[in-house]
């Protein structure tokens, strides 16, 4: 059962949302979409032409005025301190918590990590943490 998270919209009030994690098709960067039931509610992230490390994404504060509050309330990630301008808007870059994203969309995170070659790194790190067993 997908985790339900609350978003307090300026237009519709409080809505119950689930999240979808994927990679953008053109560059495999982290994509997070928000769904209200079976319908798409909004894109939490934007795909702009600016440097963006793994597990990071620019947040769509242009269309979701309370996106940063939503991220913090649901412990999805932290502001990196960096922003990038695209068009007339400045977007904050967030570092998302991979473990938290795996909780809300395990299949989506598996896909994102596989297409970015991150799954092998994770496995090696886990083995090192366990003493190489």
Tab-separated table of N, CA and C in Angstrom:
chain	number	residue	atom	x	y	z
A	1	UNK	N	0.845	-1.187	0.000
A	1	UNK	CA	0.000	0.000	0.000
A	1	UNK	C	0.889	1.248	0.000
A	2	UNK	N	0.701	2.147	-0.971
A	2	UNK	CA	1.528	3.353	-1.038
A	2	UNK	C	1.314	4.249	0.184
A	3	UNK	N	2.407	4.904	0.586
A	3	UNK	CA	2.327	5.827	1.715
A	3	UNK	C	1.581	7.089	1.305
A	4	UNK	N	0.656	7.521	2.150
A	4	UNK	CA	-0.114	8.743	1.912
A	4	UNK	C	0.573	9.899	2.622
A	5	UNK	N	0.819	10.975	1.874
A	5	UNK	CA	1.422	12.186	2.421
A	5	UNK	C	0.471	13.342	2.183
A	6	UNK	N	0.483	14.318	3.079
A	6	UNK	CA	-0.421	15.467	2.980
A	6	UNK	C	0.295	16.663	2.368
A	7	UNK	N	-0.426	17.368	1.493
A	7	UNK	CA	0.062	18.619	0.915
A	7	UNK	C	-1.036	19.649	1.100
A	8	UNK	N	-0.667	20.797	1.633
A	8	UNK	CA	-1.645	21.861	1.857
A	8	UNK	C	-1.601	22.824	0.680
A	9	UNK	N	-2.470	22.611	-0.283
A	9	UNK	CA	-2.512	23.395	-1.516
A	9	UNK	C	-3.182	24.744	-1.285
A	10	UNK	N	-2.633	25.768	-1.913
A	10	UNK	CA	-3.247	27.100	-1.849
A	10	UNK	C	-4.610	27.107	-2.547
A	11	UNK	N	-4.815	26.170	-3.465
A	11	UNK	CA	-6.032	26.166	-4.270
A	11	UNK	C	-7.113	25.227	-3.750
A	12	UNK	N	-6.710	24.048	-3.291
A	12	UNK	CA	-7.708	23.045	-2.923
A	12	UNK	C	-7.684	22.664	-1.448
A	13	UNK	N	-6.795	23.280	-0.673
A	13	UNK	CA	-6.659	22.901	0.736
A	13	UNK	C	-5.823	21.648	0.858
A	14	UNK	N	-6.018	20.902	1.943
A	14	UNK	CA	-5.210	19.710	2.178
A	14	UNK	C	-5.615	18.580	1.248
A	15	UNK	N	-4.607	17.997	0.591
A	15	UNK	CA	-4.845	16.857	-0.289
A	15	UNK	C	-3.946	15.706	0.144
A	16	UNK	N	-4.411	14.495	-0.089
A	16	UNK	CA	-3.650	13.282	0.217
A	16	UNK	C	-2.969	12.812	-1.055
A	17	UNK	N	-1.651	12.631	-0.969
A	17	UNK	CA	-0.869	12.309	-2.155
A	17	UNK	C	0.016	11.091	-1.944
A	18	UNK	N	0.328	10.434	-3.036
A	18	UNK	CA	1.372	9.422	-3.057
A	18	UNK	C	2.445	9.924	-4.020
A	19	UNK	N	3.617	9.330	-3.972
A	19	UNK	CA	4.715	9.778	-4.831
A	19	UNK	C	5.166	8.664	-5.763
A	20	UNK	N	5.590	9.062	-6.939
A	20	UNK	CA	6.162	8.178	-7.934
A	20	UNK	C	7.593	8.619	-8.173
A	21	UNK	N	8.532	7.701	-8.091
A	21	UNK	CA	9.944	7.996	-8.324
A	21	UNK	C	10.364	7.321	-9.619
A	22	UNK	N	11.046	8.068	-10.462
A	22	UNK	CA	11.552	7.540	-11.726
A	22	UNK	C	12.791	8.349	-12.113
A	23	UNK	N	13.281	8.096	-13.311
A	23	UNK	CA	14.319	8.918	-13.922
A	23	UNK	C	13.713	9.605	-15.129
A	24	UNK	N	14.106	10.858	-15.373
A	24	UNK	CA	13.647	11.537	-16.584
A	24	UNK	C	14.181	10.777	-17.796
A	25	UNK	N	13.377	10.679	-18.830
A	25	UNK	CA	13.734	9.844	-19.988
A	25	UNK	C	14.960	10.352	-20.740
A	26	UNK	N	15.179	11.655	-20.802
A	26	UNK	CA	16.275	12.160	-21.629
A	26	UNK	C	17.637	12.141	-20.938
A	27	UNK	N	17.659	12.079	-19.583
A	27	UNK	CA	18.954	12.133	-18.908
A	27	UNK	C	19.021	11.282	-17.631
A	28	UNK	N	17.962	10.574	-17.308
A	28	UNK	CA	17.887	9.675	-16.148
A	28	UNK	C	18.016	10.370	-14.804
A	29	UNK	N	17.894	11.691	-14.762
A	29	UNK	CA	17.928	12.398	-13.485
A	29	UNK	C	16.690	12.053	-12.672
A	30	UNK	N	16.787	12.281	-11.374
A	30	UNK	CA	15.709	11.931	-10.453
A	30	UNK	C	14.433	12.731	-10.743
A	31	UNK	N	13.349	12.006	-10.928
A	31	UNK	CA	12.009	12.576	-11.110
A	31	UNK	C	11.122	12.106	-9.961
A	32	UNK	N	10.373	13.038	-9.380
A	32	UNK	CA	9.376	12.678	-8.371
A	32	UNK	C	8.056	13.338	-8.765
A	33	UNK	N	7.051	12.498	-8.964
A	33	UNK	CA	5.711	12.982	-9.281
A	33	UNK	C	4.790	12.756	-8.101
A	34	UNK	N	3.780	13.594	-7.973
A	34	UNK	CA	2.808	13.477	-6.891
A	34	UNK	C	1.455	13.137	-7.479
A	35	UNK	N	0.808	12.141	-6.888
A	35	UNK	CA	-0.473	11.654	-7.394
A	35	UNK	C	-1.552	11.801	-6.336
A	36	UNK	N	-2.729	12.185	-6.795
A	36	UNK	CA	-3.915	12.237	-5.927
A	36	UNK	C	-4.817	11.099	-6.378
A	37	UNK	N	-4.765	9.994	-5.629
A	37	UNK	CA	-5.470	8.790	-6.064
A	37	UNK	C	-4.833	8.320	-7.353
A	38	UNK	N	-5.647	7.972	-8.354
A	38	UNK	CA	-5.078	7.491	-9.621
A	38	UNK	C	-4.641	8.635	-10.551
A	39	UNK	N	-4.925	9.877	-10.163
A	39	UNK	CA	-4.645	11.022	-11.032
A	39	UNK	C	-3.354	11.732	-10.656
A	40	UNK	N	-2.707	12.271	-11.665
A	40	UNK	CA	-1.509	13.070	-11.451
A	40	UNK	C	-1.912	14.391	-10.801
A	41	UNK	N	-1.209	14.759	-9.721
A	41	UNK	CA	-1.464	16.035	-9.044
A	41	UNK	C	-0.465	17.088	-9.515
A	42	UNK	N	0.823	16.763	-9.470
A	42	UNK	CA	1.863	17.710	-9.874
A	42	UNK	C	3.206	16.997	-9.949
A	43	UNK	N	4.146	17.648	-10.611
A	43	UNK	CA	5.534	17.198	-10.592
A	43	UNK	C	6.232	17.929	-9.451
A	44	UNK	N	6.841	17.187	-8.553
A	44	UNK	CA	7.591	17.801	-7.457
A	44	UNK	C	8.927	18.322	-7.967
A	45	UNK	N	9.473	17.668	-8.974
A	45	UNK	CA	10.781	18.050	-9.504
A	45	UNK	C	10.649	18.605	-10.914
A	46	UNK	N	11.690	19.327	-11.334
A	46	UNK	CA	11.766	19.846	-12.703
A	46	UNK	C	13.066	19.376	-13.332
A	47	UNK	N	13.056	19.230	-14.630
A	47	UNK	CA	14.216	18.752	-15.376
A	47	UNK	C	14.819	19.932	-16.124
A	48	UNK	N	15.718	20.647	-15.458
A	48	UNK	CA	16.339	21.817	-16.079
A	48	UNK	C	17.797	21.507	-16.417
A	49	UNK	N	18.348	22.324	-17.303
A	49	UNK	CA	19.716	22.118	-17.761
A	49	UNK	C	20.683	22.799	-16.791
A	50	UNK	N	20.989	22.112	-15.702
A	50	UNK	CA	21.937	22.601	-14.698
A	50	UNK	C	22.552	21.369	-14.031
A	51	UNK	N	23.765	21.493	-13.515
A	51	UNK	CA	24.396	20.337	-12.854
A	51	UNK	C	23.509	19.762	-11.749
A	52	UNK	N	23.482	18.427	-11.701
A	52	UNK	CA	22.594	17.766	-10.740
A	52	UNK	C	23.132	16.375	-10.405
A	53	UNK	N	23.671	16.196	-9.181
A	53	UNK	CA	24.202	14.878	-8.791
A	53	UNK	C	23.102	13.843	-8.581
A	54	UNK	N	23.511	12.576	-8.433
A	54	UNK	CA	22.557	11.508	-8.142
A	54	UNK	C	21.830	11.803	-6.834
A	55	UNK	N	20.610	11.334	-6.759
A	55	UNK	CA	19.731	11.499	-5.598
A	55	UNK	C	19.392	12.964	-5.323
A	56	UNK	N	19.669	13.825	-6.284
A	56	UNK	CA	19.326	15.247	-6.158
A	56	UNK	C	18.368	15.615	-7.281
A	57	UNK	N	17.598	16.669	-7.043
A	57	UNK	CA	16.693	17.169	-8.072
A	57	UNK	C	16.337	18.612	-7.753
A	58	UNK	N	16.036	19.359	-8.811
A	58	UNK	CA	15.533	20.720	-8.640
A	58	UNK	C	14.039	20.625	-8.367
A	59	UNK	N	13.576	21.404	-7.410
A	59	UNK	CA	12.194	21.319	-6.945
A	59	UNK	C	11.357	22.405	-7.604
A	60	UNK	N	10.169	22.023	-8.040
A	60	UNK	CA	9.284	22.934	-8.762
A	60	UNK	C	8.528	23.874	-7.824
A	61	UNK	N	9.245	24.852	-7.307
A	61	UNK	CA	8.617	25.860	-6.439
A	61	UNK	C	7.839	26.883	-7.256
A	62	UNK	N	7.950	26.838	-8.568
A	62	UNK	CA	7.185	27.730	-9.426
A	62	UNK	C	5.713	27.323	-9.472
A	63	UNK	N	5.438	26.032	-9.549
A	63	UNK	CA	4.067	25.538	-9.633
A	63	UNK	C	3.543	24.969	-8.319
A	64	UNK	N	4.426	24.662	-7.384
A	64	UNK	CA	4.037	24.150	-6.059
A	64	UNK	C	4.636	25.075	-5.005
A	65	UNK	N	3.885	26.052	-4.594
A	65	UNK	CA	4.420	27.072	-3.686
A	65	UNK	C	4.876	26.500	-2.349
A	66	UNK	N	4.321	25.376	-1.943
A	66	UNK	CA	4.684	24.782	-0.654
A	66	UNK	C	5.472	23.481	-0.825
A	67	UNK	N	6.164	23.357	-1.940
A	67	UNK	CA	6.931	22.135	-2.225
A	67	UNK	C	8.018	21.896	-1.180
A	68	UNK	N	8.725	22.944	-0.804
A	68	UNK	CA	9.807	22.767	0.169
A	68	UNK	C	9.255	22.368	1.535
A	69	UNK	N	8.141	22.948	1.902
A	69	UNK	CA	7.475	22.570	3.158
A	69	UNK	C	7.044	21.099	3.101
A	70	UNK	N	6.516	20.681	1.967
A	70	UNK	CA	6.100	19.290	1.777
A	70	UNK	C	7.294	18.342	1.937
A	71	UNK	N	8.418	18.680	1.325
A	71	UNK	CA	9.622	17.847	1.410
A	71	UNK	C	10.078	17.730	2.862
A	72	UNK	N	10.111	18.856	3.555
A	72	UNK	CA	10.547	18.847	4.959
A	72	UNK	C	9.575	18.103	5.858
A	73	UNK	N	8.282	18.354	5.689
A	73	UNK	CA	7.266	17.698	6.530
A	73	UNK	C	7.297	16.181	6.387
A	74	UNK	N	7.624	15.706	5.195
A	74	UNK	CA	7.627	14.267	4.922
A	74	UNK	C	9.024	13.664	4.950
A	75	UNK	N	9.996	14.447	5.397
A	75	UNK	CA	11.386	14.000	5.559
A	75	UNK	C	11.935	13.330	4.301
A	76	UNK	N	11.669	13.961	3.166
A	76	UNK	CA	12.110	13.406	1.890
A	76	UNK	C	13.532	13.805	1.534
A	77	UNK	N	13.988	14.950	2.022
A	77	UNK	CA	15.325	15.415	1.680
A	77	UNK	C	15.625	16.746	2.317
A	78	UNK	N	16.760	17.311	1.904
A	78	UNK	CA	17.224	18.577	2.462
A	78	UNK	C	17.685	19.502	1.348
A	79	UNK	N	17.524	20.802	1.565
A	79	UNK	CA	18.005	21.808	0.632
A	79	UNK	C	19.531	21.760	0.600
A	80	UNK	N	20.095	21.726	-0.582
A	80	UNK	CA	21.542	21.600	-0.747
A	80	UNK	C	22.278	22.926	-0.568
A	81	UNK	N	21.535	24.019	-0.622
A	81	UNK	CA	22.169	25.332	-0.582
A	81	UNK	C	22.395	25.899	-1.978
A	82	UNK	N	22.120	25.104	-3.017
A	82	UNK	CA	22.315	25.539	-4.396
A	82	UNK	C	20.979	25.770	-5.089
A	83	UNK	N	20.982	26.662	-6.047
A	83	UNK	CA	19.807	26.918	-6.879
A	83	UNK	C	20.275	27.049	-8.326
A	84	UNK	N	19.327	26.991	-9.244
A	84	UNK	CA	19.611	27.219	-10.659
A	84	UNK	C	18.431	27.963	-11.266
A	85	UNK	N	18.741	28.835	-12.192
A	85	UNK	CA	17.711	29.621	-12.866
A	85	UNK	C	17.392	28.983	-14.210
A	86	UNK	N	16.100	28.878	-14.482
A	86	UNK	CA	15.626	28.439	-15.779
A	86	UNK	C	14.433	29.305	-16.117
A	87	UNK	N	14.482	29.954	-17.252
A	87	UNK	CA	13.418	30.904	-17.581
A	87	UNK	C	13.476	32.066	-16.607
A	88	UNK	N	12.342	32.358	-15.988
A	88	UNK	CA	12.268	33.467	-15.041
A	88	UNK	C	12.216	32.997	-13.596
A	89	UNK	N	12.522	31.738	-13.352
A	89	UNK	CA	12.388	31.203	-11.988
A	89	UNK	C	13.699	30.587	-11.510
A	90	UNK	N	13.945	30.715	-10.214
A	90	UNK	CA	15.100	30.111	-9.570
A	90	UNK	C	14.632	28.892	-8.780
A	91	UNK	N	15.180	27.737	-9.122
A	91	UNK	CA	14.753	26.478	-8.516
A	91	UNK	C	15.777	25.999	-7.488
A	92	UNK	N	15.331	25.589	-6.295
A	92	UNK	CA	16.261	25.053	-5.302
A	92	UNK	C	16.628	23.605	-5.619
A	93	UNK	N	17.882	23.260	-5.369
A	93	UNK	CA	18.359	21.896	-5.551
A	93	UNK	C	18.276	21.173	-4.208
A	94	UNK	N	17.565	20.056	-4.198
A	94	UNK	CA	17.411	19.255	-2.988
A	94	UNK	C	18.163	17.945	-3.118
A	95	UNK	N	18.747	17.520	-2.016
A	95	UNK	CA	19.338	16.194	-1.912
A	95	UNK	C	18.292	15.316	-1.242
A	96	UNK	N	17.798	14.337	-1.971
A	96	UNK	CA	16.741	13.475	-1.453
A	96	UNK	C	17.338	12.281	-0.740
A	97	UNK	N	16.644	11.816	0.275
A	97	UNK	CA	17.080	10.675	1.085
A	97	UNK	C	16.728	9.391	0.343
A	98	UNK	N	17.733	8.657	-0.158
A	98	UNK	CA	17.451	7.434	-0.930
A	98	UNK	C	16.637	6.406	-0.146
A	99	UNK	N	16.940	6.249	1.142
A	99	UNK	CA	16.193	5.272	1.939
A	99	UNK	C	14.730	5.672	2.062
A	100	UNK	N	14.491	6.950	2.217
A	100	UNK	CA	13.108	7.441	2.331
A	100	UNK	C	12.368	7.249	1.005
A	101	UNK	N	13.045	7.534	-0.097
A	101	UNK	CA	12.413	7.344	-1.410
A	101	UNK	C	12.133	5.868	-1.674
A	102	UNK	N	13.010	4.986	-1.190
A	102	UNK	CA	12.761	3.547	-1.328
A	102	UNK	C	11.522	3.130	-0.541
A	103	UNK	N	11.277	3.787	0.588
A	103	UNK	CA	10.082	3.482	1.383
A	103	UNK	C	8.809	3.856	0.626
A	104	UNK	N	8.820	5.007	-0.047
A	104	UNK	CA	7.576	5.471	-0.673
A	104	UNK	C	7.356	4.904	-2.072
A	105	UNK	N	8.433	4.507	-2.763
A	105	UNK	CA	8.281	3.880	-4.086
A	105	UNK	C	9.462	2.956	-4.364
A	106	UNK	N	9.445	1.753	-3.760
A	106	UNK	CA	10.592	0.843	-3.921
A	106	UNK	C	10.866	0.459	-5.372
A	107	UNK	N	9.836	0.206	-6.151
A	107	UNK	CA	10.036	-0.180	-7.553
A	107	UNK	C	10.622	0.972	-8.358
A	108	UNK	N	10.105	2.167	-8.136
A	108	UNK	CA	10.616	3.339	-8.836
A	108	UNK	C	12.065	3.625	-8.507
A	109	UNK	N	12.428	3.495	-7.231
A	109	UNK	CA	13.819	3.729	-6.833
A	109	UNK	C	14.735	2.662	-7.414
A	110	UNK	N	14.257	1.428	-7.460
A	110	UNK	CA	15.057	0.355	-8.044
A	110	UNK	C	15.365	0.690	-9.503
A	111	UNK	N	14.377	1.151	-10.234
A	111	UNK	CA	14.577	1.537	-11.639
A	111	UNK	C	15.559	2.699	-11.751
A	112	UNK	N	15.351	3.741	-10.934
A	112	UNK	CA	16.228	4.916	-10.964
A	112	UNK	C	17.674	4.511	-10.681
A	113	UNK	N	17.871	3.689	-9.668
A	113	UNK	CA	19.229	3.283	-9.299
A	113	UNK	C	19.845	2.376	-10.359
A	114	UNK	N	19.067	1.502	-10.954
A	114	UNK	CA	19.598	0.615	-11.994
A	114	UNK	C	20.042	1.391	-13.220
A	115	UNK	N	19.217	2.320	-13.697
A	115	UNK	CA	19.575	3.053	-14.915
A	115	UNK	C	20.749	4.006	-14.685
A	116	UNK	N	21.028	4.339	-13.418
A	116	UNK	CA	22.147	5.222	-13.102
A	116	UNK	C	23.354	4.473	-12.551
A	117	UNK	N	23.294	3.140	-12.553
A	117	UNK	CA	24.415	2.344	-12.080
A	117	UNK	C	24.684	2.497	-10.595
A	118	UNK	N	23.648	2.807	-9.827
A	118	UNK	CA	23.808	3.046	-8.395
A	118	UNK	C	23.569	1.801	-7.563
A	119	UNK	N	22.892	0.821	-8.112
A	119	UNK	CA	22.568	-0.368	-7.329
A	119	UNK	C	23.823	-1.158	-6.962
A	120	UNK	N	24.771	-1.267	-7.873
A	120	UNK	CA	26.004	-1.999	-7.592
A	120	UNK	C	26.789	-1.317	-6.481
A	121	UNK	N	26.832	0.025	-6.523
A	121	UNK	CA	27.539	0.766	-5.486
A	121	UNK	C	26.901	0.527	-4.128
A	122	UNK	N	25.586	0.513	-4.087
A	122	UNK	CA	24.873	0.271	-2.832
A	122	UNK	C	25.230	-1.092	-2.268
A	123	UNK	N	25.218	-2.110	-3.122
A	123	UNK	CA	25.500	-3.472	-2.680
A	123	UNK	C	26.915	-3.564	-2.121
A	124	UNK	N	27.895	-2.968	-2.816
A	124	UNK	CA	29.275	-2.995	-2.349
A	124	UNK	C	29.415	-2.293	-1.000
A	125	UNK	N	28.742	-1.140	-0.841
A	125	UNK	CA	28.802	-0.408	0.422
A	125	UNK	C	28.210	-1.228	1.556
A	126	UNK	N	27.109	-1.930	1.309
A	126	UNK	CA	26.482	-2.757	2.344
A	126	UNK	C	27.427	-3.876	2.764
A	127	UNK	N	28.076	-4.494	1.780
A	127	UNK	CA	29.002	-5.585	2.096
A	127	UNK	C	30.183	-5.079	2.912
A	128	UNK	N	30.693	-3.901	2.585
A	128	UNK	CA	31.799	-3.319	3.349
A	128	UNK	C	31.361	-2.999	4.770
A	129	UNK	N	30.150	-2.488	4.917
A	129	UNK	CA	29.617	-2.181	6.241
A	129	UNK	C	29.491	-3.441	7.102
A	130	UNK	N	29.249	-4.590	6.450
A	130	UNK	CA	29.095	-5.861	7.175
A	130	UNK	C	30.417	-6.597	7.321
A	131	UNK	N	31.512	-5.943	6.948
A	131	UNK	CA	32.822	-6.573	7.095
A	131	UNK	C	33.215	-7.457	5.929
A	132	UNK	N	32.666	-7.181	4.749
A	132	UNK	CA	33.039	-7.929	3.554
A	132	UNK	C	32.440	-9.310	3.438
A	133	UNK	N	31.414	-9.623	4.226
A	133	UNK	CA	30.784	-10.947	4.164
A	133	UNK	C	29.893	-11.098	2.991
